[in-house]
């Protein structure tokens, strides 16, 4: 199943980066970074998986008439990249909580970069402040709380 | 692209429901509901799209040794169903903000139900409190803020 989906995804132009753990010891101040190009395949597959087929993500004509002036990607697709970023922290990472504000639209084909920094630690629970950027533009920001086993 | 992905997704056992708008006028007290079975295909595709290939979601042997005792689905895959639920509200729905706590693991093949209720309105901005449930078990809870055009 995984192999089949991976081949299908990459044939459609999906960008897949190796799942490599970040180095170092996780403490307050620890920084993470992860970047990915969001493609048409991502929007379609995220729509199918979630069930969110909102026409602002799928229908050019419909989206052109909204204030967006064209199709945008799902906000939660943007912040799904935060899941990928924190999962790359050393150890077994479990997501406990998150909060995001969506501050600007993201277009299909844009590169989204996640930048995060650990701001609090309580035993093996860490709060990570994150920003999602397209170039210098902040498109989403917030924080996640993770548990590391 | 959409047709091709949809066929691929459904062949792999992905559940796809019609994208139908809920009825009625959105006011405080307005309720939404959306349910979906989360399949192996969902976990794999969510992993590829986000880039989150955390072995707790993919590696049976690895996951069996954690406190989860087996593979679990991505927390953000569970809450992506909230995106699908709010997108079904009448009008053009734009996600502004969200907050979720992940309270229990979800296994592959389980049905996740999203239940939401509008708790605040400020002009065309609505705060919706949501719960994600598997049977009677709350697996995630929080709120989303949406703008409706």
Short mmCIF file of C-alpha atoms in Angstrom, two decimals:
data_model
loop_
_atom_site.label_atom_id
_atom_site.label_comp_id
_atom_site.label_asym_id
_atom_site.label_seq_id
_atom_site.Cartn_x
_atom_site.Cartn_y
_atom_site.Cartn_z
CA UNK A 1 0.00 0.00 0.00
CA UNK A 2 2.72 2.48 0.97
CA UNK A 3 4.86 1.80 -2.12
CA UNK A 4 1.86 2.04 -4.42
CA UNK A 5 0.73 5.35 -2.94
CA UNK A 6 4.26 6.75 -2.95
CA UNK A 7 4.71 5.97 -6.65
CA UNK A 8 1.31 7.40 -7.49
CA UNK A 9 2.02 10.53 -5.45
CA UNK A 10 5.41 11.16 -6.99
CA UNK A 11 4.15 10.53 -10.53
CA UNK A 12 1.58 13.28 -9.95
CA UNK A 13 4.34 15.69 -8.94
CA UNK A 14 4.10 15.36 -5.16
CA UNK A 15 7.28 16.29 -3.33
CA UNK A 16 8.50 13.73 -0.83
CA UNK A 17 11.49 14.36 1.41
CA UNK A 18 13.33 11.67 3.38
CA UNK A 19 12.01 11.27 6.90
CA UNK A 20 15.17 12.17 8.77
CA UNK A 21 15.40 13.05 12.43
CA UNK A 22 16.89 16.40 13.45
CA UNK A 23 20.07 16.22 15.53
CA UNK A 24 20.81 17.43 19.04
CA UNK A 25 19.09 17.44 22.40
CA UNK A 26 15.64 18.95 22.65
CA UNK A 27 15.64 21.83 25.12
CA UNK A 28 14.15 25.33 25.27
CA UNK A 29 15.62 27.15 22.29
CA UNK A 30 15.81 24.02 20.08
CA UNK A 31 14.94 24.95 16.50
CA UNK A 32 13.26 22.97 13.76
CA UNK A 33 12.73 23.68 10.08
CA UNK A 34 10.93 21.83 7.30
CA UNK A 35 9.97 22.95 3.82
CA UNK A 36 7.78 21.49 1.12
CA UNK A 37 6.27 22.53 -2.19
CA UNK A 38 2.49 22.21 -2.10
CA UNK A 39 1.27 20.77 -5.38
CA UNK A 40 -2.05 20.17 -7.07
CA UNK A 41 -1.71 16.51 -5.99
CA UNK A 42 -1.47 17.62 -2.35
CA UNK A 43 -4.64 19.67 -2.55
CA UNK A 44 -6.60 16.89 -4.26
CA UNK A 45 -5.38 14.15 -1.93
CA UNK A 46 -5.85 16.28 1.19
CA UNK A 47 -9.39 17.00 -0.05
CA UNK A 48 -10.13 13.31 -0.50
CA UNK A 49 -8.57 12.22 2.79
CA UNK A 50 -10.26 14.89 4.91
CA UNK A 51 -13.44 15.10 2.85
CA UNK A 52 -13.01 18.87 2.52
CA UNK A 53 -13.95 19.53 -1.11
CA UNK A 54 -14.66 23.24 -0.51
CA UNK A 55 -14.76 24.80 -4.01
CA UNK A 56 -12.32 27.57 -2.95
CA UNK A 57 -9.71 24.80 -3.16
CA UNK A 58 -10.98 23.03 -6.28
CA UNK A 59 -13.04 25.23 -8.58
CA UNK A 60 -11.09 27.94 -10.45
CA UNK A 61 -14.15 29.80 -11.60
CA UNK A 62 -15.84 29.77 -8.19
CA UNK A 63 -12.65 30.77 -6.38
CA UNK A 64 -11.95 33.62 -8.84
CA UNK A 65 -15.20 35.29 -7.73
CA UNK A 66 -14.24 35.25 -4.03
CA UNK A 67 -11.95 37.74 -2.29
CA UNK A 68 -9.15 35.21 -2.74
CA UNK A 69 -9.35 35.89 -6.50
CA UNK A 70 -8.42 32.28 -7.25
CA UNK A 71 -7.93 28.87 -5.69
CA UNK A 72 -6.05 28.55 -2.40
CA UNK A 73 -4.84 25.49 -0.55
CA UNK A 74 -6.55 24.17 2.59
CA UNK A 75 -5.33 25.93 5.75
CA UNK A 76 -5.04 22.58 7.47
CA UNK A 77 -2.90 21.30 4.59
CA UNK A 78 -0.45 24.12 5.34
CA UNK A 79 -0.37 23.27 9.03
CA UNK A 80 -0.11 19.52 8.37
CA UNK A 81 3.49 20.38 7.50
CA UNK A 82 3.92 21.31 11.17
CA UNK A 83 3.07 17.71 12.03
CA UNK A 84 5.89 16.61 9.69
CA UNK A 85 8.28 19.13 11.26
CA UNK A 86 7.71 18.15 14.89
CA UNK A 87 7.74 14.43 14.00
CA UNK A 88 11.36 14.97 12.94
CA UNK A 89 12.41 15.90 16.47
CA UNK A 90 14.51 13.20 18.17
CA UNK A 91 12.57 10.46 19.97
CA UNK A 92 9.02 9.22 19.52
CA UNK A 93 6.94 12.33 19.08
CA UNK A 94 3.25 12.42 20.03
CA UNK A 95 1.05 15.41 19.26
CA UNK A 96 -0.92 16.63 22.30
CA UNK A 97 -2.33 20.01 21.37
CA UNK A 98 -2.07 22.79 18.80
CA UNK A 99 -3.25 26.27 17.97
CA UNK A 100 -2.96 28.00 14.60
CA UNK A 101 -4.03 31.27 13.02
CA UNK A 102 -4.23 31.36 9.24
CA UNK A 103 -2.96 34.75 8.19
CA UNK A 104 -2.58 34.69 4.39
CA UNK A 105 -3.65 32.50 1.48
CA UNK A 106 -1.28 29.92 -0.02
CA UNK A 107 -1.45 29.14 -3.74
CA UNK A 108 -0.88 25.80 -5.40
CA UNK A 109 2.78 25.37 -6.32
CA UNK A 110 4.14 27.56 -3.53
CA UNK A 111 6.87 26.46 -1.12
CA UNK A 112 5.77 26.44 2.49
CA UNK A 113 8.48 26.59 5.12
CA UNK A 114 7.83 25.68 8.75
CA UNK A 115 10.06 27.30 11.35
CA UNK A 116 9.71 26.29 14.97
CA UNK A 117 11.39 26.85 18.31
CA UNK A 118 10.86 25.09 21.63
CA UNK A 119 9.68 27.73 24.09
CA UNK A 120 8.66 25.65 27.12
CA UNK A 121 9.55 22.31 28.58
CA UNK A 122 7.85 20.41 31.38
CA UNK A 123 9.44 16.99 31.83
CA UNK A 124 8.96 15.31 28.45
CA UNK A 125 6.32 17.76 27.20
CA UNK A 126 7.43 20.55 24.90
CA UNK A 127 5.67 23.61 23.54
CA UNK A 128 6.93 24.62 20.12
CA UNK A 129 6.11 28.00 18.61
CA UNK A 130 5.76 27.75 14.85
CA UNK A 131 5.45 29.92 11.80
CA UNK A 132 4.58 28.77 8.29
CA UNK A 133 6.06 31.03 5.63
CA UNK A 134 5.91 31.42 1.88
CA UNK A 135 9.01 33.48 1.20
CA UNK A 136 8.83 36.29 3.79
CA UNK A 137 5.05 36.08 4.09
CA UNK A 138 3.70 34.43 7.26
CA UNK A 139 0.76 32.28 6.14
CA UNK A 140 0.04 30.56 9.46
CA UNK A 141 1.38 30.82 13.00
CA UNK A 142 0.78 29.29 16.36
CA UNK A 143 2.13 26.54 18.57
CA UNK A 144 2.03 22.82 19.16
CA UNK A 145 2.52 20.83 22.33
CA UNK A 146 4.23 17.47 21.93
CA UNK A 147 5.17 14.61 24.19
CA UNK A 148 8.46 12.89 23.48
CA UNK A 149 8.92 9.24 24.53
CA UNK B 1 -6.12 14.99 -11.80
CA UNK B 2 -9.15 14.98 -9.47
CA UNK B 3 -10.85 12.04 -11.23
CA UNK B 4 -7.63 10.04 -11.28
CA UNK B 5 -6.96 10.60 -7.57
CA UNK B 6 -10.57 9.89 -6.64
CA UNK B 7 -10.54 6.55 -8.46
CA UNK B 8 -7.18 5.63 -6.92
CA UNK B 9 -8.41 6.63 -3.46
CA UNK B 10 -11.64 4.68 -3.68
CA UNK B 11 -9.92 1.58 -5.10
CA UNK B 12 -7.69 1.60 -2.01
CA UNK B 13 -10.75 1.64 0.24
CA UNK B 14 -10.92 5.35 0.99
CA UNK B 15 -14.35 6.56 2.01
CA UNK B 16 -15.63 9.57 0.11
CA UNK B 17 -18.89 11.27 0.99
CA UNK B 18 -20.71 13.74 -1.26
CA UNK B 19 -19.77 17.34 -0.52
CA UNK B 20 -23.20 18.60 0.46
CA UNK B 21 -23.93 21.81 2.29
CA UNK B 22 -25.81 21.71 5.59
CA UNK B 23 -29.18 23.49 5.61
CA UNK B 24 -30.42 26.42 7.63
CA UNK B 25 -29.13 29.77 8.80
CA UNK B 26 -25.87 29.88 10.71
CA UNK B 27 -26.41 31.42 14.13
CA UNK B 28 -25.26 30.70 17.68
CA UNK B 29 -26.51 27.20 18.44
CA UNK B 30 -26.17 25.97 14.83
CA UNK B 31 -24.99 22.36 14.83
CA UNK B 32 -22.83 20.45 12.37
CA UNK B 33 -21.94 16.79 12.10
CA UNK B 34 -19.67 14.81 9.80
CA UNK B 35 -18.42 11.26 10.02
CA UNK B 36 -15.80 9.30 8.14
CA UNK B 37 -14.03 5.98 8.40
CA UNK B 38 -10.27 6.48 8.55
CA UNK B 39 -8.56 3.85 6.42
CA UNK B 40 -5.04 2.69 5.76
CA UNK B 41 -5.17 4.73 2.53
CA UNK B 42 -5.93 7.87 4.56
CA UNK B 43 -2.93 7.36 6.83
CA UNK B 44 -0.56 6.70 3.93
CA UNK B 45 -1.81 9.60 1.81
CA UNK B 46 -1.87 12.00 4.76
CA UNK B 47 1.70 10.94 5.51
CA UNK B 48 2.81 11.61 1.94
CA UNK B 49 0.98 14.92 1.62
CA UNK B 50 2.18 16.32 4.95
CA UNK B 51 5.56 14.59 4.95
CA UNK B 52 4.83 13.16 8.41
CA UNK B 53 6.12 9.58 8.17
CA UNK B 54 6.43 9.17 11.94
CA UNK B 55 6.80 5.40 12.50
CA UNK B 56 4.01 5.40 15.15
CA UNK B 57 1.69 5.77 12.16
CA UNK B 58 3.46 3.40 9.75
CA UNK B 59 5.57 0.76 11.47
CA UNK B 60 3.63 -1.96 13.30
CA UNK B 61 6.64 -3.33 15.12
CA UNK B 62 7.91 0.08 16.22
CA UNK B 63 4.45 1.26 17.31
CA UNK B 64 3.80 -1.96 19.26
CA UNK B 65 6.73 -1.08 21.53
CA UNK B 66 5.38 2.37 22.41
CA UNK B 67 2.69 3.14 24.99
CA UNK B 68 0.20 3.17 22.13
CA UNK B 69 0.77 -0.59 21.77
CA UNK B 70 0.23 -0.35 18.01
CA UNK B 71 -0.14 2.05 15.13
CA UNK B 72 -2.33 5.13 15.53
CA UNK B 73 -3.50 7.65 12.96
CA UNK B 74 -2.04 11.18 12.75
CA UNK B 75 -3.75 13.58 15.17
CA UNK B 76 -3.95 16.16 12.39
CA UNK B 77 -5.63 13.59 10.14
CA UNK B 78 -8.39 13.28 12.75
CA UNK B 79 -8.82 17.05 12.95
CA UNK B 80 -8.66 17.47 9.15
CA UNK B 81 -12.20 16.07 9.32
CA UNK B 82 -13.14 19.26 11.17
CA UNK B 83 -12.09 21.18 8.06
CA UNK B 84 -14.50 19.02 6.05
CA UNK B 85 -17.26 19.58 8.61
CA UNK B 86 -17.04 23.40 8.73
CA UNK B 87 -16.65 23.60 4.93
CA UNK B 88 -20.16 22.11 4.72
CA UNK B 89 -21.67 25.13 6.47
CA UNK B 90 -23.73 27.32 4.11
CA UNK B 91 -21.78 29.99 2.20
CA UNK B 92 -18.11 30.24 1.30
CA UNK B 93 -16.27 29.10 4.40
CA UNK B 94 -12.74 30.32 5.17
CA UNK B 95 -10.73 28.92 8.07
CA UNK B 96 -9.24 31.63 10.28
CA UNK B 97 -8.04 29.91 13.43
CA UNK B 98 -8.23 26.67 15.35
CA UNK B 99 -7.27 24.97 18.57
CA UNK B 100 -7.30 21.24 19.27
CA UNK B 101 -6.34 18.90 22.08
CA UNK B 102 -5.72 15.27 21.17
CA UNK B 103 -7.16 13.19 23.97
CA UNK B 104 -7.09 9.56 22.83
CA UNK B 105 -5.50 7.51 20.07
CA UNK B 106 -7.44 6.59 16.93
CA UNK B 107 -6.79 3.27 15.19
CA UNK B 108 -6.88 2.58 11.47
CA UNK B 109 -10.36 1.52 10.38
CA UNK B 110 -12.20 3.45 13.09
CA UNK B 111 -15.08 5.81 12.38
CA UNK B 112 -14.41 9.38 13.47
CA UNK B 113 -17.42 11.60 14.02
CA UNK B 114 -17.09 15.39 14.22
CA UNK B 115 -19.76 17.22 16.21
CA UNK B 116 -19.74 20.99 16.28
CA UNK B 117 -21.83 23.86 17.54
CA UNK B 118 -21.56 27.58 16.83
CA UNK B 119 -20.90 29.29 20.17
CA UNK B 120 -20.06 32.86 19.11
CA UNK B 121 -20.83 35.12 16.20
CA UNK B 122 -19.29 38.48 15.36
CA UNK B 123 -20.63 39.74 12.04
CA UNK B 124 -19.62 37.02 9.58
CA UNK B 125 -17.08 35.35 11.88
CA UNK B 126 -18.15 32.28 13.79
CA UNK B 127 -16.52 30.28 16.54
CA UNK B 128 -17.45 26.61 16.42
CA UNK B 129 -16.75 24.28 19.33
CA UNK B 130 -15.94 20.80 18.10
CA UNK B 131 -15.47 17.29 19.38
CA UNK B 132 -14.11 14.34 17.42
CA UNK B 133 -15.46 11.04 18.68
CA UNK B 134 -14.92 7.36 18.06
CA UNK B 135 -18.09 5.86 19.48
CA UNK B 136 -18.45 7.54 22.88
CA UNK B 137 -14.72 8.23 23.21
CA UNK B 138 -13.62 11.84 22.65
CA UNK B 139 -10.40 11.62 20.63
CA UNK B 140 -9.91 15.34 19.98
CA UNK B 141 -11.66 18.53 21.03
CA UNK B 142 -11.32 22.23 20.56
CA UNK B 143 -12.69 25.01 18.39
CA UNK B 144 -12.33 26.63 15.01
CA UNK B 145 -13.01 30.18 13.91
CA UNK B 146 -14.35 30.60 10.40
CA UNK B 147 -15.30 33.49 8.18
CA UNK B 148 -18.32 33.01 5.96
CA UNK B 149 -18.59 35.01 2.72
#
